[in-house]
Structure formats: structure tokens, C-alpha cells
Amino acid sequence: MRVMKFGGTSVGNPQRIEEVGRLVSDSTPKIVVLSAMSGTTNDLVAYSEYLYKKDHSKAKLLLESMRNKYYQVADELFQSEEYRSHSHRMIDSHFDNLDEFNRDMFTQHEEKTTLAKGEMISTALMTYHLQEKGITCALLPALNFMRIDKDQEPDNYYIRENLQREISQYPGINLFITQGFICRNAFGEIDNLKRGGSDYTASIIGAAIEAEEIQIWTDIDGFHNNDPRFVKKTSRIDELSFNEAAELAYFGAKILHPTSVRPAQDKNIPVRLKNTLDPDSPGTLITGKVTGTGIKAVAAKDGITAIRIKSDRMLLAFGFLRKVFEIFESHRTSIDMIATSEVSVSMTIDQTDRMNEIVSDLENYGTVEVVPDQTIICVVGDMIGESRGMAVQALEALRQIPVRMISYGSSNNNISLLIKGSDKIEALNSLSNHLFQGR
Ligand code: ADP
Ligand code: ASP
Ligand code: MG
């Protein structure tokens, strides 16, 4: 069995939905994971913001324009009156439900239900479309098997057992459709795997069914060696190792959700990135194998805050770092980068909701400085530590840009550099010119 995940653009209009229908309807057994149609989750986020602000008229306008857009999609996608009215009823049931939130109290609970609607609608549309074409398939509701625990981690045992049970209800069926992104939490409430989370769904499902391959279909021909949103000349990488891909995804390569590599890596399942707009292109293959040496790619993660704590008490003191780390642990905030000197330690975090508490706890141990709006540039490749001059090349490329922190040598495949957010585009372009000329 394989898993095929299609992102928002891949199901972004009726033609694209038909194209995905063609791509999935051969006889190989598969679970197809779909995102919401592009733009929908952003709209649902905007809708939630209006409701939190009690801006009922703007909320209503947005909702009705979304509802009309979906009617149009349905009218174009379906040939028969039967399927058109069937899909209009499905669309109405979701939008009527959303409309109720505009009249009642709106809390985090309703917000999570709101955000889930995009995937519910896209999967229903795809299932009807395949059925109208006479292709046998079944819709597996993700809320019946996808679950995170109280630490927000996938509850793998629950997922495996419940997914198997769902599948076993359809003997002889080879094509299953399910929602990416959405899940239930430890309390059984509707929740999600964070923005871009459909990749994570695909990987978790792939691991649960021990799939032969997990395919992530998107709007670009694979993993590129730099961020195509900010750098003009980038090129596709044929193969990456799990570690390289995980590092790049975690440090900002939007093509993969930050934690989506790990479930596949745990079960050694190949992940293939493919382009829906050019299905014959080979894409990028991510496996346990390390190929090539040298720097392969760079990525950038925005919204980073640097925290430095300076203390004479650190000098020759045992257990100072443990105390510092415990503060972050107690506030459930993870540290991305760290650098130490005799009397100070600098760290970066990307989650700032507990910032004030963290700073006030750290102040018990020394002087604390907080610098927001930083970016981590992550340079990834194989054996960076051992290849001659790799770090020098990366630093040489950033000669004109002030670097606040460097992390190098903790693994064989990564150098991380902390710069000001406003220097990011220049840094990515300069790295591209220095490292990937001619590629
Ligand atoms: P989907 O909706 O299919 O999940 P995303 O927008 O989440 O698609 O991810 C694909 C986009 O990721 C590409 O269009 C590209 O702009 C962006 N991207 C950022 N970094 C990279 C990279 N290193 N390689 C390829 N694409 C990247
Ligand atoms: N629809 C969700 C989002 O836009 C999940 C995804 O597309 O992966 O974030
Ligand atoms: Mg995505």
C-alpha cells in the first residue's frame, strides 16, 4: 500500500481535482491524503479572527463568498444534477455549521472545528468526483483514527488500531481518501497538526500501515537547494537522506511540514516529493541512504528570538546549564540553537507565548537580553564536519552579513547561523551564489 498526499494547490480548482482523480485511480492500493483547497484554511483562520473580534458582518461576508466559491467548484466539477445537488447539500451542511458559530460563543473549541472544514470539504468533493466517474473508493474520516496525545505527539498505537479497523470495513477496496491536517486530541476533541500538517498526516499514516512509499504531491518538482520564494535560481535535489530532509524541513523549507520526516524515518519508508503539475518529473527521493558529499541545500526559519543569559556564577559552576534548560522545560518551550562562553549562554526559541515567565525565571541566575525578529539559516549536506572548507564556504558567503550565533559540529549534516530577519533574503541569495553556482 502507498500513501499519496496532495497539497492545497494540487486540489485548488476543479481541473486540478480531476487531475488528482486521474493520478490516483490506477489499481495500486493506496490511501490518498488531501489538504483543503488552497486559500481555504487561510480564509477559515480569517473567519475565526473575525469571530474572536465579534466582527459579525465581516465574518458573514467572508463565509458567504466562500460558500459561493464552493458552489461554483461543485457546478464545474460534477456532470450530473444528482452529484451537483448532493455536493451542494454537503457544502451547505458545513457552511451552516460555520454560520452558527457567528451567532454563538466562539472559543478555541469552535476555532478548531472551523479550521477542520477545508479538509472535510475537499475530501468529500474528491470522493463524490471519483464515485461519479465510477471509480470505487471509500472515504476514511480522519477524526475516526488520527489522534494526538497530551504532549501533542501522534498516538501511534491508537492510530494504527483504528485505521486498520476503518480499512477492514471495506474488503476489496483499494482506494481510500482521507483528510490531512485534522485529528482528535487527548480529550477526543477536534484538533489539528498545525499549519502545513497534511504532510505530517501522510507520514504518520505511512508509518501506521508500513506503506511501501509515502508520496507528497505539491506544486513544485521536488526539494530545491534553496527557497524558491526568495531566490531566483534554485535547482531540484534528486536524493536526500532522512536526516538532511528533516533538518531542512525543521528549519523552514516549506515544502515539508517541520516534523513530517520522523514517522517515515522511524519505519524506514521512502518519501518521494512529486509535482502534480508535472507528474512525470522524477521529483526528490528521501531515504535512509546518504548520497554525495558537500553542501546540498539551505533553508531559513523566521520568527526566532535569541535569549542570552550572562552570569559570573556560570564560571566553573556545575549544573548551571541544567538549571537554565529546566526553565525552558518547565515552560514547555524548545530551544533550537545554543552557544556558550565562560560566562554566558545564548539560546534561540521560536515559540514566545511563555516569554515573560521564562525571562523572569532566568533573571534569578543572571542578566538576560532578549533579541526578537531573528532568522536561522540552516546549511545542510553530508559530512560538513569532515569535508574541507565547508563551514568556511558558508561563512564566506555571509561575509557582509552580521552573524549573531553559529552552531556547527553537533551533527555531520548541518551548520546553523543566526542572523537578523531583515538580512534573510540577502543571505539566502548570497549563499546561493557562493555555494550552488553552476547547479
Ligand atoms: P502544499 O500546499 O502542496 O503543501 P506548500 O506551499 O506547503 O505546498 O509547499 C510547496 C512550496 O514550498 C513551494 O511552492 C515552494 O514555494 C516552497 N518551498 C520553500 N522551500 C522550498 C524548497 N527548498 N524546495 C521546494 N519548495 C520549497
Ligand atoms: N490546510 C492546512 C493548511 O493550510 C494543512 C495543509 O495544507 O497541509 O495549513
Ligand atoms: Mg504544505
Tab-separated table of C-alpha atoms and ligand atoms in Angstrom:
chain	number	residue	atom	x	y	z
A	1	MET	CA	0.000	0.000	0.000
A	2	ARG	CA	1.228	3.513	-0.693
A	3	VAL	CA	0.257	6.902	0.670
A	4	MET	CA	-0.250	9.809	-1.735
A	5	LYS	CA	-0.720	13.276	-0.240
A	6	PHE	CA	-1.929	16.174	-2.354
A	7	GLY	CA	-1.483	19.738	-1.091
A	8	GLY	CA	-3.756	22.755	-1.442
A	9	THR	CA	-2.718	23.834	-4.933
A	10	SER	CA	-2.952	20.241	-6.162
A	11	VAL	CA	-6.683	20.290	-5.384
A	12	GLY	CA	-7.049	24.056	-5.854
A	13	ASN	CA	-9.677	24.090	-8.639
A	14	PRO	CA	-11.989	21.651	-10.458
A	15	GLN	CA	-9.382	20.866	-13.140
A	16	ARG	CA	-6.780	20.047	-10.515
A	17	ILE	CA	-9.251	17.840	-8.631
A	18	GLU	CA	-9.907	15.941	-11.877
A	19	GLU	CA	-6.163	15.602	-12.472
A	20	VAL	CA	-5.650	14.172	-8.971
A	21	GLY	CA	-8.576	11.828	-9.682
A	22	ARG	CA	-6.670	10.529	-12.729
A	23	LEU	CA	-3.405	10.196	-10.778
A	24	VAL	CA	-4.945	8.072	-8.034
A	25	SER	CA	-7.285	5.851	-9.991
A	26	ASP	CA	-4.915	3.079	-11.139
A	27	SER	CA	-5.263	-0.252	-9.345
A	28	THR	CA	-2.341	0.073	-6.875
A	29	PRO	CA	-3.685	0.066	-3.323
A	30	LYS	CA	-3.374	3.476	-1.735
A	31	ILE	CA	-4.526	5.927	0.883
A	32	VAL	CA	-4.915	9.413	-0.572
A	33	VAL	CA	-4.460	12.249	1.925
A	34	LEU	CA	-5.887	15.620	0.879
A	35	SER	CA	-5.347	19.182	2.090
A	36	ALA	CA	-8.005	21.842	1.909
A	37	MET	CA	-8.272	23.655	-1.446
A	38	SER	CA	-5.623	26.394	-1.492
A	39	GLY	CA	-6.708	29.555	0.287
A	40	THR	CA	-9.418	27.846	2.327
A	41	THR	CA	-7.509	27.348	5.584
A	42	ASN	CA	-6.287	30.962	5.416
A	43	ASP	CA	-9.912	32.052	4.932
A	44	LEU	CA	-11.022	29.932	7.877
A	45	VAL	CA	-8.279	31.499	10.007
A	46	ALA	CA	-9.559	34.944	8.944
A	47	TYR	CA	-13.132	33.875	9.738
A	48	SER	CA	-12.055	32.775	13.232
A	49	GLU	CA	-10.287	36.091	13.786
A	50	TYR	CA	-13.462	37.996	12.883
A	51	LEU	CA	-15.443	35.854	15.303
A	52	TYR	CA	-12.976	36.407	18.137
A	53	LYS	CA	-13.288	40.155	17.435
A	54	LYS	CA	-17.094	39.797	17.197
A	55	ASP	CA	-16.975	41.373	13.748
A	56	HIS	CA	-20.117	39.534	12.683
A	57	SER	CA	-20.797	41.370	9.433
A	58	LYS	CA	-17.284	40.834	8.009
A	59	ALA	CA	-17.476	37.199	9.129
A	60	LYS	CA	-20.791	36.753	7.309
A	61	LEU	CA	-19.492	38.321	4.096
A	62	LEU	CA	-16.411	36.098	4.075
A	63	LEU	CA	-18.432	32.980	4.787
A	64	GLU	CA	-20.944	33.633	2.034
A	65	SER	CA	-18.210	34.337	-0.508
A	66	MET	CA	-16.527	31.052	0.448
A	67	ARG	CA	-19.825	29.196	0.194
A	68	ASN	CA	-20.412	30.628	-3.294
A	69	LYS	CA	-16.908	29.708	-4.384
A	70	TYR	CA	-17.558	26.123	-3.365
A	71	TYR	CA	-20.898	26.062	-5.206
A	72	GLN	CA	-19.037	27.136	-8.334
A	73	VAL	CA	-16.385	24.463	-7.869
A	74	ALA	CA	-19.097	21.836	-7.463
A	75	ASP	CA	-21.030	23.052	-10.502
A	76	GLU	CA	-17.919	22.822	-12.662
A	77	LEU	CA	-16.653	19.558	-11.242
A	78	PHE	CA	-19.797	17.450	-11.415
A	79	GLN	CA	-21.538	16.444	-14.621
A	80	SER	CA	-24.835	15.181	-13.231
A	81	GLU	CA	-27.565	17.040	-11.393
A	82	GLU	CA	-27.578	14.273	-8.818
A	83	TYR	CA	-23.951	14.887	-7.803
A	84	ARG	CA	-24.343	18.669	-8.019
A	85	SER	CA	-27.197	18.737	-5.559
A	86	HIS	CA	-25.546	16.099	-3.409
A	87	SER	CA	-22.417	18.294	-3.141
A	88	HIS	CA	-24.438	21.488	-2.559
A	89	ARG	CA	-26.076	19.785	0.411
A	90	MET	CA	-22.662	18.756	1.756
A	91	ILE	CA	-21.323	22.321	1.291
A	92	ASP	CA	-24.409	23.789	2.979
A	93	SER	CA	-24.135	21.496	5.967
A	94	HIS	CA	-20.548	22.689	6.619
A	95	PHE	CA	-21.254	26.364	5.987
A	96	ASP	CA	-24.484	26.343	8.023
A	97	ASN	CA	-22.465	24.910	10.884
A	98	LEU	CA	-19.823	27.648	10.455
A	99	ASP	CA	-22.581	30.228	10.326
A	100	GLU	CA	-23.888	29.052	13.705
A	101	PHE	CA	-20.522	29.971	15.210
A	102	ASN	CA	-21.228	33.536	14.080
A	103	ARG	CA	-24.278	33.625	16.349
A	104	ASP	CA	-22.952	31.868	19.389
A	105	MET	CA	-19.926	31.888	21.627
A	106	PHE	CA	-16.622	31.381	19.848
A	107	THR	CA	-13.840	29.632	21.750
A	108	GLN	CA	-10.765	27.605	20.846
A	109	HIS	CA	-13.024	24.582	20.515
A	110	GLU	CA	-15.137	26.196	17.756
A	111	GLU	CA	-11.957	27.522	16.145
A	112	LYS	CA	-10.533	24.001	15.797
A	113	THR	CA	-13.823	22.799	14.293
A	114	THR	CA	-13.747	25.770	11.924
A	115	LEU	CA	-10.212	25.036	10.721
A	116	ALA	CA	-11.145	21.407	10.036
A	117	LYS	CA	-13.791	22.325	7.440
A	118	GLY	CA	-11.413	22.799	4.493
A	119	GLU	CA	-10.176	19.213	4.556
A	120	MET	CA	-13.671	17.855	5.225
A	121	ILE	CA	-14.985	19.580	2.099
A	122	SER	CA	-12.058	18.791	-0.216
A	123	THR	CA	-12.174	15.076	0.635
A	124	ALA	CA	-15.951	14.938	0.202
A	125	LEU	CA	-15.648	16.628	-3.214
A	126	MET	CA	-12.915	14.193	-4.291
A	127	THR	CA	-14.879	11.162	-3.124
A	128	TYR	CA	-18.016	12.282	-4.985
A	129	HIS	CA	-15.947	13.042	-8.049
A	130	LEU	CA	-14.398	9.553	-8.106
A	131	GLN	CA	-17.809	7.992	-7.490
A	132	GLU	CA	-19.360	9.982	-10.313
A	133	LYS	CA	-16.600	8.661	-12.578
A	134	GLY	CA	-17.478	5.122	-11.488
A	135	ILE	CA	-14.223	4.616	-9.557
A	136	THR	CA	-14.684	2.535	-6.434
A	137	CYS	CA	-13.266	4.230	-3.356
A	138	ALA	CA	-14.027	4.859	0.305
A	139	LEU	CA	-13.721	7.928	2.485
A	140	LEU	CA	-11.969	7.251	5.790
A	141	PRO	CA	-12.823	10.040	8.269
A	142	ALA	CA	-9.503	11.118	9.836
A	143	LEU	CA	-11.359	12.005	13.031
A	144	ASN	CA	-12.067	8.272	13.485
A	145	PHE	CA	-8.387	7.315	13.702
A	146	MET	CA	-5.945	10.256	13.765
A	147	ARG	CA	-5.175	11.313	17.313
A	148	ILE	CA	-2.555	13.230	19.277
A	149	ASP	CA	-1.759	12.637	22.934
A	150	LYS	CA	-1.470	15.165	25.764
A	151	ASP	CA	2.075	16.056	24.609
A	152	GLN	CA	0.713	16.806	21.117
A	153	GLU	CA	2.525	13.736	19.755
A	154	PRO	CA	0.762	11.241	17.466
A	155	ASP	CA	-0.807	8.428	19.468
A	156	ASN	CA	0.646	5.750	17.194
A	157	TYR	CA	-0.964	2.711	18.803
A	158	TYR	CA	-4.438	4.292	18.680
A	159	ILE	CA	-3.885	5.432	15.103
A	160	ARG	CA	-2.706	2.032	13.868
A	161	GLU	CA	-5.520	0.081	15.520
A	162	ASN	CA	-8.295	2.448	14.469
A	163	LEU	CA	-7.032	2.932	10.936
A	164	GLN	CA	-6.867	-0.859	10.467
A	165	ARG	CA	-10.428	-1.128	11.772
A	166	GLU	CA	-11.643	1.584	9.377
A	167	ILE	CA	-9.916	-0.060	6.405
A	168	SER	CA	-11.214	-3.515	7.278
A	169	GLN	CA	-14.774	-2.248	6.849
A	170	TYR	CA	-14.136	-2.115	3.096
A	171	PRO	CA	-12.854	-5.500	1.910
A	172	GLY	CA	-11.833	-5.482	-1.731
A	173	ILE	CA	-11.435	-1.690	-1.884
A	174	ASN	CA	-8.033	-0.405	-2.940
A	175	LEU	CA	-8.524	3.340	-2.958
A	176	PHE	CA	-9.090	5.280	0.249
A	177	ILE	CA	-9.436	9.024	0.676
A	178	THR	CA	-8.804	10.809	3.957
A	179	GLN	CA	-8.275	14.283	5.398
A	180	GLY	CA	-4.818	15.630	6.124
A	181	PHE	CA	-4.158	18.079	8.954
A	182	ILE	CA	-7.111	17.250	11.205
A	183	CYS	CA	-7.131	14.947	14.199
A	184	ARG	CA	-8.540	14.491	17.672
A	185	ASN	CA	-6.644	15.447	20.788
A	186	ALA	CA	-6.194	13.577	24.053
A	187	PHE	CA	-9.684	14.700	25.137
A	188	GLY	CA	-11.298	13.433	21.943
A	189	GLU	CA	-11.915	16.980	20.675
A	190	ILE	CA	-11.305	18.099	17.099
A	191	ASP	CA	-7.767	19.438	16.761
A	192	ASN	CA	-5.094	19.742	14.075
A	193	LEU	CA	-1.431	19.054	13.360
A	194	LYS	CA	-0.587	22.757	12.849
A	195	ARG	CA	-0.381	24.655	9.562
A	196	GLY	CA	1.015	22.565	6.727
A	197	GLY	CA	0.176	19.464	8.774
A	198	SER	CA	-1.179	17.312	5.941
A	199	ASP	CA	2.382	16.195	5.171
A	200	TYR	CA	2.610	15.018	8.760
A	201	THR	CA	-0.699	13.119	8.397
A	202	ALA	CA	0.682	11.335	5.321
A	203	SER	CA	3.845	10.337	7.121
A	204	ILE	CA	2.013	9.172	10.265
A	205	ILE	CA	-0.384	7.083	8.141
A	206	GLY	CA	2.527	5.721	6.097
A	207	ALA	CA	4.235	4.586	9.279
A	208	ALA	CA	0.997	3.141	10.714
A	209	ILE	CA	0.341	0.930	7.691
A	210	GLU	CA	4.047	0.358	6.961
A	211	ALA	CA	3.495	1.732	3.473
A	212	GLU	CA	5.895	0.878	0.661
A	213	GLU	CA	6.235	4.607	-0.132
A	214	ILE	CA	4.880	7.970	1.003
A	215	GLN	CA	4.385	10.413	-1.837
A	216	ILE	CA	3.962	14.138	-1.201
A	217	TRP	CA	2.489	15.767	-4.312
A	218	THR	CA	2.783	19.531	-4.498
A	219	ASP	CA	3.238	22.487	-6.865
A	220	ILE	CA	6.998	22.179	-7.420
A	221	ASP	CA	9.150	19.417	-8.884
A	222	GLY	CA	10.803	18.399	-5.604
A	223	PHE	CA	13.095	19.647	-2.873
A	224	HIS	CA	15.170	22.561	-4.127
A	225	ASN	CA	18.599	23.578	-2.864
A	226	ASN	CA	17.303	26.972	-1.720
A	227	ASP	CA	13.974	28.649	-1.038
A	228	PRO	CA	12.343	29.400	-4.430
A	229	ARG	CA	10.169	32.060	-2.812
A	230	PHE	CA	13.228	34.237	-2.174
A	231	VAL	CA	15.934	33.037	-4.562
A	232	LYS	CA	15.503	33.063	-8.353
A	233	LYS	CA	17.900	30.351	-9.397
A	234	THR	CA	17.324	27.205	-7.382
A	235	SER	CA	17.552	23.612	-8.509
A	236	ARG	CA	15.975	20.316	-7.605
A	237	ILE	CA	17.825	17.803	-5.443
A	238	ASP	CA	17.409	14.198	-6.680
A	239	GLU	CA	18.035	12.473	-3.368
A	240	LEU	CA	18.194	13.461	0.268
A	241	SER	CA	18.703	11.422	3.407
A	242	PHE	CA	16.043	11.442	6.120
A	243	ASN	CA	18.344	13.470	8.372
A	244	GLU	CA	19.031	16.083	5.720
A	245	ALA	CA	15.356	16.437	4.800
A	246	ALA	CA	14.290	16.558	8.464
A	247	GLU	CA	16.808	19.272	9.213
A	248	LEU	CA	15.723	21.377	6.207
A	249	ALA	CA	12.025	20.918	6.966
A	250	TYR	CA	12.503	21.817	10.610
A	251	PHE	CA	14.491	24.891	9.664
A	252	GLY	CA	11.953	26.365	7.302
A	253	ALA	CA	11.792	24.535	3.944
A	254	LYS	CA	8.052	24.968	3.491
A	255	ILE	CA	7.749	22.051	1.097
A	256	LEU	CA	7.624	19.704	4.108
A	257	HIS	CA	5.914	20.216	7.467
A	258	PRO	CA	8.636	20.572	10.135
A	259	THR	CA	8.154	17.203	11.791
A	260	SER	CA	6.850	15.188	8.864
A	261	VAL	CA	10.033	13.231	8.167
A	262	ARG	CA	10.339	11.445	11.515
A	263	PRO	CA	7.459	8.922	11.283
A	264	ALA	CA	8.698	7.788	7.860
A	265	GLN	CA	12.283	7.670	9.068
A	266	ASP	CA	11.333	5.592	12.132
A	267	LYS	CA	9.918	2.917	9.828
A	268	ASN	CA	12.475	3.470	7.034
A	269	ILE	CA	9.763	4.260	4.474
A	270	PRO	CA	10.911	6.198	1.394
A	271	VAL	CA	9.316	9.616	0.915
A	272	ARG	CA	9.004	10.896	-2.639
A	273	LEU	CA	8.220	14.526	-3.414
A	274	LYS	CA	6.351	14.890	-6.710
A	275	ASN	CA	4.903	17.671	-8.809
A	276	THR	CA	1.177	17.438	-9.600
A	277	LEU	CA	1.683	19.887	-12.464
A	278	ASP	CA	4.410	17.648	-13.981
A	279	PRO	CA	3.726	14.084	-12.807
A	280	ASP	CA	6.448	12.512	-14.993
A	281	SER	CA	9.251	14.501	-13.405
A	282	PRO	CA	11.217	12.200	-11.053
A	283	GLY	CA	10.947	14.517	-8.040
A	284	THR	CA	13.060	14.062	-4.920
A	285	LEU	CA	13.550	10.751	-3.139
A	286	ILE	CA	14.163	10.812	0.615
A	287	THR	CA	15.524	7.594	2.128
A	288	GLY	CA	17.950	6.379	4.773
A	289	LYS	CA	20.736	6.418	2.198
A	290	VAL	CA	23.241	9.268	2.190
A	291	THR	CA	24.373	10.223	-1.288
A	292	GLY	CA	27.007	12.725	-2.354
A	293	THR	CA	29.121	14.948	-0.177
A	294	GLY	CA	29.276	18.657	0.448
A	295	ILE	CA	26.612	21.284	0.898
A	296	LYS	CA	23.291	20.277	-0.613
A	297	ALA	CA	20.777	22.903	0.420
A	298	VAL	CA	19.940	25.855	2.611
A	299	ALA	CA	16.714	26.874	4.328
A	300	ALA	CA	15.611	29.686	6.607
A	301	LYS	CA	13.346	29.750	9.626
A	302	ASP	CA	11.853	33.129	10.587
A	303	GLY	CA	10.346	34.425	13.796
A	304	ILE	CA	13.247	33.415	16.007
A	305	THR	CA	14.004	35.076	19.344
A	306	ALA	CA	17.517	34.992	20.791
A	307	ILE	CA	17.950	34.941	24.563
A	308	ARG	CA	21.300	35.496	26.240
A	309	ILE	CA	21.920	34.999	29.928
A	310	LYS	CA	25.133	36.360	31.368
A	311	SER	CA	26.287	35.393	34.829
A	312	ASP	CA	29.545	35.304	36.744
A	313	ARG	CA	28.030	32.409	38.633
A	314	MET	CA	28.423	30.330	35.496
A	315	LEU	CA	32.206	30.448	35.760
A	316	LEU	CA	33.413	26.996	36.779
A	317	ALA	CA	29.953	26.218	38.165
A	318	PHE	CA	28.436	22.771	37.961
A	319	GLY	CA	24.850	22.419	36.864
A	320	PHE	CA	24.349	25.964	35.562
A	321	LEU	CA	23.187	24.825	32.127
A	322	ARG	CA	20.881	22.238	33.684
A	323	LYS	CA	19.139	24.973	35.660
A	324	VAL	CA	18.766	27.111	32.528
A	325	PHE	CA	17.381	24.208	30.489
A	326	GLU	CA	14.961	23.276	33.252
A	327	ILE	CA	13.413	26.726	32.999
A	328	PHE	CA	12.675	26.180	29.314
A	329	GLU	CA	11.413	22.687	30.023
A	330	SER	CA	9.063	23.899	32.739
A	331	HIS	CA	7.574	26.365	30.247
A	332	ARG	CA	7.352	23.671	27.538
A	333	THR	CA	9.448	25.747	25.162
A	334	SER	CA	12.032	24.042	22.999
A	335	ILE	CA	15.417	25.515	22.223
A	336	ASP	CA	16.683	25.432	18.632
A	337	MET	CA	20.243	26.747	18.822
A	338	ILE	CA	22.640	27.149	21.682
A	339	ALA	CA	26.101	28.705	22.145
A	340	THR	CA	28.083	29.035	25.341
A	341	SER	CA	31.076	31.005	26.612
A	342	GLU	CA	32.667	31.023	30.063
A	343	VAL	CA	30.143	33.484	31.469
A	344	SER	CA	27.178	33.461	29.167
A	345	VAL	CA	24.850	31.202	27.252
A	346	SER	CA	22.800	32.150	24.206
A	347	MET	CA	19.803	30.229	23.004
A	348	THR	CA	17.086	30.623	20.396
A	349	ILE	CA	13.406	29.785	20.567
A	350	ASP	CA	10.581	30.109	18.066
A	351	GLN	CA	7.696	29.964	20.497
A	352	THR	CA	7.283	33.100	22.571
A	353	ASP	CA	3.969	32.667	24.380
A	354	ARG	CA	5.795	31.993	27.692
A	355	MET	CA	8.486	34.596	27.090
A	356	ASN	CA	7.806	36.811	30.123
A	357	GLU	CA	7.766	33.867	32.513
A	358	ILE	CA	10.970	32.434	31.008
A	359	VAL	CA	12.787	35.767	31.277
A	360	SER	CA	11.700	36.344	34.845
A	361	ASP	CA	12.853	32.824	35.850
A	362	LEU	CA	16.189	33.287	34.044
A	363	GLU	CA	16.752	36.621	35.801
A	364	ASN	CA	17.276	34.669	39.030
A	365	TYR	CA	20.551	33.465	37.520
A	366	GLY	CA	21.976	36.486	35.698
A	367	THR	CA	21.375	39.361	33.302
A	368	VAL	CA	19.031	38.474	30.473
A	369	GLU	CA	18.985	40.007	26.994
A	370	VAL	CA	16.191	39.237	24.502
A	371	VAL	CA	16.528	39.917	20.772
A	372	PRO	CA	13.426	39.275	18.626
A	373	ASP	CA	12.970	39.043	14.822
A	374	GLN	CA	15.909	36.814	14.078
A	375	THR	CA	16.217	34.126	11.393
A	376	ILE	CA	18.054	30.823	11.492
A	377	ILE	CA	19.818	29.949	8.271
A	378	CYS	CA	20.373	26.237	8.062
A	379	VAL	CA	23.029	24.848	5.714
A	380	VAL	CA	22.657	21.119	5.136
A	381	GLY	CA	24.754	18.496	3.467
A	382	ASP	CA	26.659	15.392	4.158
A	383	MET	CA	29.844	15.300	6.219
A	384	ILE	CA	30.036	19.014	6.529
A	385	GLY	CA	32.157	18.473	9.615
A	386	GLU	CA	34.687	16.432	7.732
A	387	SER	CA	34.764	17.987	4.288
A	388	ARG	CA	37.460	20.550	3.932
A	389	GLY	CA	36.337	24.125	3.989
A	390	MET	CA	32.565	23.674	4.050
A	391	ALA	CA	31.997	25.926	7.050
A	392	VAL	CA	34.399	28.460	5.594
A	393	GLN	CA	32.433	28.491	2.344
A	394	ALA	CA	29.180	29.161	4.178
A	395	LEU	CA	30.705	31.903	6.295
A	396	GLU	CA	32.482	33.402	3.290
A	397	ALA	CA	29.092	33.712	1.582
A	398	LEU	CA	27.791	35.647	4.579
A	399	ARG	CA	30.848	37.935	4.779
A	400	GLN	CA	28.667	41.083	4.525
A	401	ILE	CA	26.017	39.938	6.969
A	402	PRO	CA	26.333	40.143	10.756
A	403	VAL	CA	26.047	36.640	12.226
A	404	ARG	CA	24.857	36.531	15.834
A	405	MET	CA	25.284	32.829	16.565
A	406	ILE	CA	26.743	29.758	14.863
A	407	SER	CA	26.051	26.130	15.602
A	408	TYR	CA	28.459	23.733	13.962
A	409	GLY	CA	29.699	20.240	14.661
A	410	SER	CA	26.756	18.830	16.608
A	411	SER	CA	25.829	16.656	13.654
A	412	ASN	CA	27.505	15.740	10.408
A	413	ASN	CA	24.900	17.336	8.277
A	414	ASN	CA	24.188	20.825	9.499
A	415	ILE	CA	25.529	24.307	10.150
A	416	SER	CA	23.049	26.792	11.627
A	417	LEU	CA	23.613	30.525	11.653
A	418	LEU	CA	21.527	33.157	13.366
A	419	ILE	CA	21.083	36.461	11.545
A	420	LYS	CA	18.671	39.400	11.644
A	421	GLY	CA	15.361	38.620	9.969
A	422	SER	CA	15.795	41.613	7.670
A	423	ASP	CA	19.052	40.109	6.298
A	424	LYS	CA	17.427	36.813	5.300
A	425	ILE	CA	16.832	37.394	1.595
A	426	GLU	CA	20.326	38.762	1.054
A	427	ALA	CA	21.800	35.828	2.998
A	428	LEU	CA	19.883	33.195	1.008
A	429	ASN	CA	20.867	34.783	-2.300
A	430	SER	CA	24.474	35.167	-1.311
A	431	LEU	CA	24.640	31.529	-0.170
A	432	SER	CA	23.086	30.532	-3.468
A	433	ASN	CA	25.715	32.412	-5.466
A	434	HIS	CA	28.615	31.099	-3.427
A	435	LEU	CA	27.577	27.511	-2.893
A	436	PHE	CA	25.476	26.466	-5.842
A	437	GLN	CA	26.892	28.319	-8.814
A	438	GLY	CA	26.572	26.159	-11.907
A	439	ARG	CA	24.000	23.847	-10.304
B	1	ADP	P1	1.302	22.223	-0.450
B	1	ADP	O1	0.127	23.134	-0.404
B	1	ADP	O2	1.290	21.276	-1.618
B	1	ADP	O3	1.561	21.549	0.857
B	1	ADP	P2	3.360	24.147	0.158
B	1	ADP	O4	3.090	25.533	-0.299
B	1	ADP	O5	3.140	23.830	1.592
B	1	ADP	O6	2.547	23.151	-0.771
B	1	ADP	O7	4.865	23.723	-0.205
B	1	ADP	C1	5.364	23.889	-1.514
B	1	ADP	C2	6.077	25.222	-1.614
B	1	ADP	O8	7.206	25.218	-0.731
B	1	ADP	C3	6.694	25.505	-2.952
B	1	ADP	O9	5.755	26.070	-3.830
B	1	ADP	C4	7.842	26.461	-2.614
B	1	ADP	O10	7.490	27.801	-2.816
B	1	ADP	C5	8.049	26.281	-1.124
B	1	ADP	N1	9.425	25.925	-0.771
B	1	ADP	C6	10.162	26.502	0.207
B	1	ADP	N2	11.382	25.965	0.289
B	1	ADP	C7	11.448	25.011	-0.668
B	1	ADP	C8	12.471	24.115	-1.097
B	1	ADP	N3	13.671	24.061	-0.504
B	1	ADP	N4	12.205	23.291	-2.136
B	1	ADP	C9	10.994	23.321	-2.737
B	1	ADP	N5	9.988	24.143	-2.385
B	1	ADP	C10	10.198	24.976	-1.357
B	2	ASP	N1	-4.855	23.022	5.066
B	2	ASP	C1	-3.835	23.077	6.092
B	2	ASP	C2	-3.026	24.355	5.933
B	2	ASP	O1	-3.273	25.130	5.034
B	2	ASP	C3	-2.948	21.876	6.089
B	2	ASP	C4	-2.097	21.668	4.862
B	2	ASP	O2	-2.372	22.233	3.793
B	2	ASP	O3	-1.143	20.891	4.940
B	2	ASP	O4	-2.167	24.606	6.753
B	3	MG	MG	2.374	22.235	2.682
